[in-house]
Amino acid sequence: DEATIISTITEKIKQSGSYIIIYNLRNNKLGELEFDFRKDPEDICILEDESTTDNTSLYARQDRINTNPTTDFSLRAYCSILFLRPKMQIFVRNKKVKTKLIKKSLSKTLVDAYKPQGVEKPQKIVFGFTAQSDNYGIMMYYRNRLIRSYVRVGYQLKPNSMGTGVVGIIECNYLTPTHNKQDFDYNKQYRSTMFALGQKLNDYWNEKCGDQEVSPSVVSELVPDQLWVQCENPDCLKWRKVPGNLAAEDLPENWYCKERAGGRHQTGIPLEPSP
């Protein structure tokens, strides 16, 4: 009953935090819940409509071509990149989300800049390659929060492999997000930004790959330039840069700053300023 739910929430959040309960779910035409809780016991997914006859999904955004980034339908995947600089812990179905320091997760990284009209300072754009086949495009944040993910621009809008695997990351604090925080107001400033991002992504591709296509299998073999790990202590949550001689598989499932100084998973990870 309602009293039991409130009591459970109060006990779980204790001194801080938020606890979200999903209820009053609707059913689709087949009588299934609009969210899929069975596909992954540790995730909540948007239910895919299997009645579609083409190769696209109803949850795919219209600005993408034949691809479905996991952030479009997976709550866990979406929460992992929700913040540009993650400083909190997020749990989905009682399982902690492995947040990603997305700017530090790319290979062949290059930092560019864009000077919007009427904005005092140039805005930094980080370009790089990701090994994830569908999760590429422009990531647009506003005051640290993700607004639009994997937006295809420039070469990525062509029916070939040019631009495949390229991720661009920009914090657009000069734009105005819509009320639901899922898009920006479609005004002149926004259109100019998207045009500039397309040009700069093309420039990045030409510099790294030349004016030619590259097989997605080649892109999938790239590894990030840097590896960062976040302390699991809820009172810390600092990010540390992992030395180049270590790989992700060398780290424990749950890493703590105290493990910098000895033990089976000694890393020698130095104290780093906020990335």
CSV table of C-alpha atoms in Angstrom, one decimal:
chain,number,residue,atom,x,y,z
A,1,ASP,CA,0.0,0.0,0.0
A,2,GLU,CA,1.0,3.7,-0.2
A,3,ALA,CA,2.2,3.8,3.4
A,4,THR,CA,4.5,0.9,2.9
A,5,ILE,CA,5.9,2.5,-0.2
A,6,ILE,CA,6.6,5.8,1.5
A,7,SER,CA,8.2,4.0,4.5
A,8,THR,CA,10.5,2.0,2.1
A,9,ILE,CA,11.5,5.2,0.3
A,10,THR,CA,12.3,7.0,3.5
A,11,GLU,CA,14.5,4.1,4.7
A,12,LYS,CA,16.3,3.7,1.4
A,13,ILE,CA,17.2,7.4,0.8
A,14,LYS,CA,18.0,8.0,4.5
A,15,GLN,CA,19.8,11.4,4.6
A,16,SER,CA,20.0,12.3,1.0
A,17,GLY,CA,19.2,11.3,-2.6
A,18,SER,CA,16.1,10.7,-4.6
A,19,TYR,CA,14.1,7.5,-5.1
A,20,ILE,CA,11.9,7.2,-8.2
A,21,ILE,CA,9.0,4.8,-8.5
A,22,ILE,CA,7.4,4.1,-11.9
A,23,TYR,CA,3.7,3.3,-11.7
A,24,ASN,CA,0.4,3.6,-13.7
A,25,LEU,CA,2.1,2.1,-16.7
A,26,ARG,CA,0.1,1.8,-19.9
A,27,ASN,CA,-0.3,-1.2,-22.1
A,28,ASN,CA,0.3,-1.3,-25.8
A,29,LYS,CA,-2.1,-2.8,-28.4
A,30,LEU,CA,-0.7,-6.3,-27.6
A,31,GLY,CA,-1.5,-5.9,-24.0
A,32,GLU,CA,2.2,-5.5,-23.0
A,33,LEU,CA,3.5,-2.8,-20.6
A,34,GLU,CA,5.1,0.2,-22.4
A,35,PHE,CA,8.3,-0.5,-20.6
A,36,ASP,CA,10.2,-3.8,-20.9
A,37,PHE,CA,11.3,-5.1,-17.5
A,38,ARG,CA,12.1,-8.7,-18.7
A,39,LYS,CA,14.7,-8.1,-21.4
A,40,ASP,CA,17.3,-7.2,-18.8
A,41,PRO,CA,16.7,-7.7,-15.0
A,42,GLU,CA,19.0,-4.8,-14.3
A,43,ASP,CA,17.5,-2.3,-16.7
A,44,ILE,CA,14.3,-0.6,-17.8
A,45,CYS,CA,13.9,-0.5,-21.6
A,46,ILE,CA,11.4,1.1,-23.9
A,47,LEU,CA,9.4,-1.8,-25.4
A,48,GLU,CA,10.2,-2.2,-29.1
A,49,ASP,CA,7.2,-2.6,-31.3
A,50,GLU,CA,7.8,-5.9,-33.1
A,51,SER,CA,4.9,-5.3,-35.4
A,52,THR,CA,7.0,-2.9,-37.5
A,53,THR,CA,7.8,-4.5,-40.9
A,54,ASP,CA,10.9,-2.5,-41.8
A,55,ASN,CA,14.4,-2.5,-40.2
A,56,THR,CA,13.8,0.5,-38.1
A,57,SER,CA,12.4,0.8,-34.5
A,58,LEU,CA,9.7,3.1,-33.3
A,59,TYR,CA,12.0,4.3,-30.6
A,60,ALA,CA,14.7,5.4,-33.1
A,61,ARG,CA,15.0,9.2,-33.6
A,62,GLN,CA,14.2,10.4,-37.0
A,63,ASP,CA,17.7,12.1,-37.4
A,64,ARG,CA,19.5,8.8,-37.4
A,65,ILE,CA,19.8,6.4,-40.3
A,66,ASN,CA,19.3,2.7,-39.6
A,67,THR,CA,20.9,2.8,-36.2
A,68,ASN,CA,19.5,2.6,-32.7
A,69,PRO,CA,21.9,4.0,-30.0
A,70,THR,CA,21.3,2.2,-26.7
A,71,THR,CA,20.6,5.5,-25.0
A,72,ASP,CA,17.4,5.7,-27.0
A,73,PHE,CA,15.8,2.7,-25.3
A,74,SER,CA,17.9,1.7,-22.3
A,75,LEU,CA,17.5,3.7,-19.0
A,76,ARG,CA,20.8,2.3,-17.7
A,77,ALA,CA,22.7,3.3,-20.9
A,78,TYR,CA,21.1,6.8,-20.8
A,79,CYS,CA,22.0,7.3,-17.1
A,80,SER,CA,25.6,6.3,-17.7
A,81,ILE,CA,26.2,9.4,-19.9
A,82,LEU,CA,23.5,11.7,-18.4
A,83,PHE,CA,26.1,14.0,-16.9
A,84,LEU,CA,29.2,15.4,-18.6
A,85,ARG,CA,31.1,15.4,-15.3
A,86,PRO,CA,29.4,12.7,-13.2
A,87,LYS,CA,29.5,13.4,-9.5
A,88,MET,CA,26.8,11.2,-8.1
A,89,GLN,CA,25.7,7.6,-7.9
A,90,ILE,CA,22.7,6.4,-9.9
A,91,PHE,CA,21.0,3.0,-9.3
A,92,VAL,CA,18.6,1.3,-11.7
A,93,ARG,CA,16.7,-1.6,-10.2
A,94,ASN,CA,19.0,-1.7,-7.2
A,95,LYS,CA,22.1,-2.0,-9.5
A,96,LYS,CA,24.6,0.8,-9.6
A,97,VAL,CA,25.1,2.4,-13.0
A,98,LYS,CA,28.6,2.6,-14.3
A,99,THR,CA,28.8,6.3,-15.2
A,100,LYS,CA,31.2,7.3,-18.0
A,101,LEU,CA,33.5,10.2,-18.3
A,102,ILE,CA,32.6,10.5,-21.9
A,103,LYS,CA,35.2,13.1,-22.9
A,104,LYS,CA,37.9,10.8,-21.7
A,105,SER,CA,36.6,7.6,-23.3
A,106,LEU,CA,37.5,8.4,-26.9
A,107,SER,CA,40.5,7.5,-29.1
A,108,LYS,CA,42.4,9.9,-31.4
A,109,THR,CA,41.0,12.8,-29.4
A,110,LEU,CA,41.2,16.3,-30.8
A,111,VAL,CA,40.0,19.5,-29.1
A,112,ASP,CA,38.4,22.1,-31.4
A,113,ALA,CA,36.5,25.3,-30.6
A,114,TYR,CA,33.4,27.1,-31.9
A,115,LYS,CA,32.7,30.8,-31.4
A,116,PRO,CA,28.9,31.3,-31.4
A,117,GLN,CA,27.6,34.8,-32.5
A,118,GLY,CA,26.9,36.9,-29.4
A,119,VAL,CA,28.8,34.6,-27.0
A,120,GLU,CA,31.9,36.1,-25.4
A,121,LYS,CA,34.1,32.9,-25.3
A,122,PRO,CA,34.7,30.1,-27.8
A,123,GLN,CA,33.0,26.9,-26.9
A,124,LYS,CA,35.2,23.8,-26.6
A,125,ILE,CA,34.4,20.7,-28.7
A,126,VAL,CA,36.0,17.4,-28.1
A,127,PHE,CA,36.2,15.0,-31.1
A,128,GLY,CA,37.2,11.4,-31.0
A,129,PHE,CA,36.4,7.8,-32.1
A,130,THR,CA,34.3,5.4,-30.1
A,131,ALA,CA,34.4,1.6,-30.7
A,132,GLN,CA,30.7,1.3,-30.2
A,133,SER,CA,29.1,0.7,-33.6
A,134,ASP,CA,25.8,2.6,-33.1
A,135,ASN,CA,26.7,5.1,-30.4
A,136,TYR,CA,28.3,7.9,-32.3
A,137,GLY,CA,27.4,11.5,-33.3
A,138,ILE,CA,27.3,14.8,-31.4
A,139,MET,CA,26.6,14.8,-27.7
A,140,MET,CA,25.1,18.1,-26.6
A,141,TYR,CA,25.1,19.0,-22.9
A,142,TYR,CA,23.6,22.0,-21.1
A,143,ARG,CA,25.1,22.9,-17.7
A,144,ASN,CA,26.5,19.4,-17.3
A,145,ARG,CA,23.3,17.6,-18.2
A,146,LEU,CA,22.7,15.7,-21.5
A,147,ILE,CA,20.1,17.2,-23.8
A,148,ARG,CA,20.7,15.5,-27.1
A,149,SER,CA,22.7,12.4,-27.7
A,150,TYR,CA,24.4,11.0,-30.8
A,151,VAL,CA,23.1,13.6,-33.2
A,152,ARG,CA,24.3,12.8,-36.7
A,153,VAL,CA,25.9,15.8,-38.6
A,154,GLY,CA,28.1,16.4,-41.6
A,155,TYR,CA,29.4,13.2,-43.2
A,156,GLN,CA,27.4,11.1,-40.8
A,157,LEU,CA,24.2,12.0,-42.7
A,158,LYS,CA,25.5,10.5,-46.0
A,159,PRO,CA,24.6,6.9,-47.0
A,160,ASN,CA,28.1,5.6,-46.6
A,161,SER,CA,30.6,4.9,-43.8
A,162,MET,CA,32.2,8.4,-43.6
A,163,GLY,CA,32.0,9.8,-40.1
A,164,THR,CA,31.3,6.4,-38.6
A,165,GLY,CA,32.4,6.1,-35.0
A,166,VAL,CA,33.1,9.8,-34.5
A,167,VAL,CA,31.8,11.4,-31.4
A,168,GLY,CA,31.7,15.2,-30.8
A,169,ILE,CA,31.0,16.6,-27.3
A,170,ILE,CA,30.0,20.2,-26.6
A,171,GLU,CA,28.5,21.9,-23.6
A,172,CYS,CA,25.9,24.4,-25.1
A,173,ASN,CA,25.2,26.7,-22.2
A,174,TYR,CA,24.4,29.5,-24.6
A,175,LEU,CA,21.5,27.6,-26.1
A,176,THR,CA,18.0,27.3,-24.6
A,177,PRO,CA,16.8,23.7,-23.8
A,178,THR,CA,13.1,22.9,-24.2
A,179,HIS,CA,11.0,22.3,-21.1
A,180,ASN,CA,11.4,18.5,-21.1
A,181,LYS,CA,15.2,18.8,-21.4
A,182,GLN,CA,15.2,16.5,-24.5
A,183,ASP,CA,16.0,19.2,-27.2
A,184,PHE,CA,17.0,22.8,-27.7
A,185,ASP,CA,14.8,25.6,-29.0
A,186,TYR,CA,15.0,25.5,-32.8
A,187,ASN,CA,16.2,29.0,-33.4
A,188,LYS,CA,19.0,30.7,-35.5
A,189,GLN,CA,21.6,30.1,-32.8
A,190,TYR,CA,20.8,26.4,-32.7
A,191,ARG,CA,20.8,26.1,-36.5
A,192,SER,CA,24.2,27.9,-36.7
A,193,THR,CA,25.6,25.6,-34.1
A,194,MET,CA,24.5,22.4,-35.9
A,195,PHE,CA,25.9,23.7,-39.2
A,196,ALA,CA,29.3,24.5,-37.5
A,197,LEU,CA,29.4,21.1,-35.8
A,198,GLY,CA,28.9,19.4,-39.1
A,199,GLN,CA,31.7,21.3,-40.7
A,200,LYS,CA,34.1,20.7,-37.8
A,201,LEU,CA,33.2,17.0,-37.7
A,202,ASN,CA,34.0,16.8,-41.4
A,203,ASP,CA,37.4,18.5,-40.8
A,204,TYR,CA,38.2,16.1,-38.0
A,205,TRP,CA,37.4,13.1,-40.3
A,206,ASN,CA,39.5,14.5,-43.1
A,207,GLU,CA,42.4,15.0,-40.8
A,208,LYS,CA,42.3,11.5,-39.3
A,209,CYS,CA,41.0,9.4,-42.2
A,210,GLY,CA,41.3,11.6,-45.3
A,211,ASP,CA,38.4,12.2,-47.6
A,212,GLN,CA,37.4,8.5,-47.8
A,213,GLU,CA,35.4,5.8,-46.2
A,214,VAL,CA,36.8,3.6,-43.4
A,215,SER,CA,35.5,0.2,-42.5
A,216,PRO,CA,33.5,0.2,-39.3
A,217,SER,CA,35.5,-2.9,-38.3
A,218,VAL,CA,38.6,-0.8,-38.2
A,219,VAL,CA,36.9,1.8,-36.0
A,220,SER,CA,35.7,-0.9,-33.6
A,221,GLU,CA,39.3,-2.0,-32.8
A,222,LEU,CA,40.3,1.5,-31.5
A,223,VAL,CA,41.0,1.9,-27.8
A,224,PRO,CA,40.5,5.1,-25.8
A,225,ASP,CA,43.5,7.4,-25.4
A,226,GLN,CA,43.0,7.5,-21.7
A,227,LEU,CA,41.4,5.3,-19.0
A,228,TRP,CA,39.7,6.8,-16.0
A,229,VAL,CA,38.1,5.2,-13.0
A,230,GLN,CA,35.7,6.6,-10.4
A,231,CYS,CA,36.0,5.9,-6.7
A,232,GLU,CA,33.0,3.9,-5.4
A,233,ASN,CA,33.0,5.6,-2.0
A,234,PRO,CA,29.8,7.8,-2.0
A,235,ASP,CA,31.7,10.4,0.0
A,236,CYS,CA,34.4,10.6,-2.6
A,237,LEU,CA,33.3,9.8,-6.2
A,238,LYS,CA,36.5,11.3,-7.6
A,239,TRP,CA,37.8,10.3,-11.0
A,240,ARG,CA,41.4,9.1,-11.4
A,241,LYS,CA,43.5,8.7,-14.5
A,242,VAL,CA,44.8,5.1,-14.9
A,243,PRO,CA,48.5,4.8,-15.9
A,244,GLY,CA,49.0,3.8,-19.5
A,245,ASN,CA,50.4,0.3,-18.6
A,246,LEU,CA,47.0,-0.8,-17.2
A,247,ALA,CA,43.8,-1.8,-19.0
A,248,ALA,CA,40.2,-1.8,-17.9
A,249,GLU,CA,40.3,-5.5,-17.2
A,250,ASP,CA,43.2,-4.9,-14.7
A,251,LEU,CA,40.8,-3.0,-12.4
A,252,PRO,CA,38.4,-4.5,-9.9
A,253,GLU,CA,34.7,-4.3,-10.4
A,254,ASN,CA,34.4,-1.7,-7.6
A,255,TRP,CA,37.4,0.5,-7.2
A,256,TYR,CA,38.3,2.8,-4.2
A,257,CYS,CA,40.9,5.5,-3.9
A,258,LYS,CA,42.5,3.6,-1.0
A,259,GLU,CA,43.5,0.9,-3.5
A,260,ARG,CA,46.1,3.4,-5.0
A,261,ALA,CA,48.5,2.2,-2.4
A,262,GLY,CA,48.9,-1.5,-2.5
A,263,GLY,CA,46.8,-4.7,-2.6
A,264,ARG,CA,46.0,-7.1,-5.4
A,265,HIS,CA,44.6,-4.3,-7.6
A,266,GLN,CA,47.3,-1.7,-6.9
A,267,THR,CA,47.2,0.8,-9.7
A,268,GLY,CA,49.4,3.7,-8.6
A,269,ILE,CA,46.8,6.0,-9.8
A,270,PRO,CA,47.8,9.6,-8.8
A,271,LEU,CA,45.4,12.2,-7.4
A,272,GLU,CA,44.0,14.1,-10.4
A,273,PRO,CA,42.2,17.4,-10.6
A,274,SER,CA,38.6,17.3,-11.9
A,275,PRO,CA,38.7,16.5,-15.6
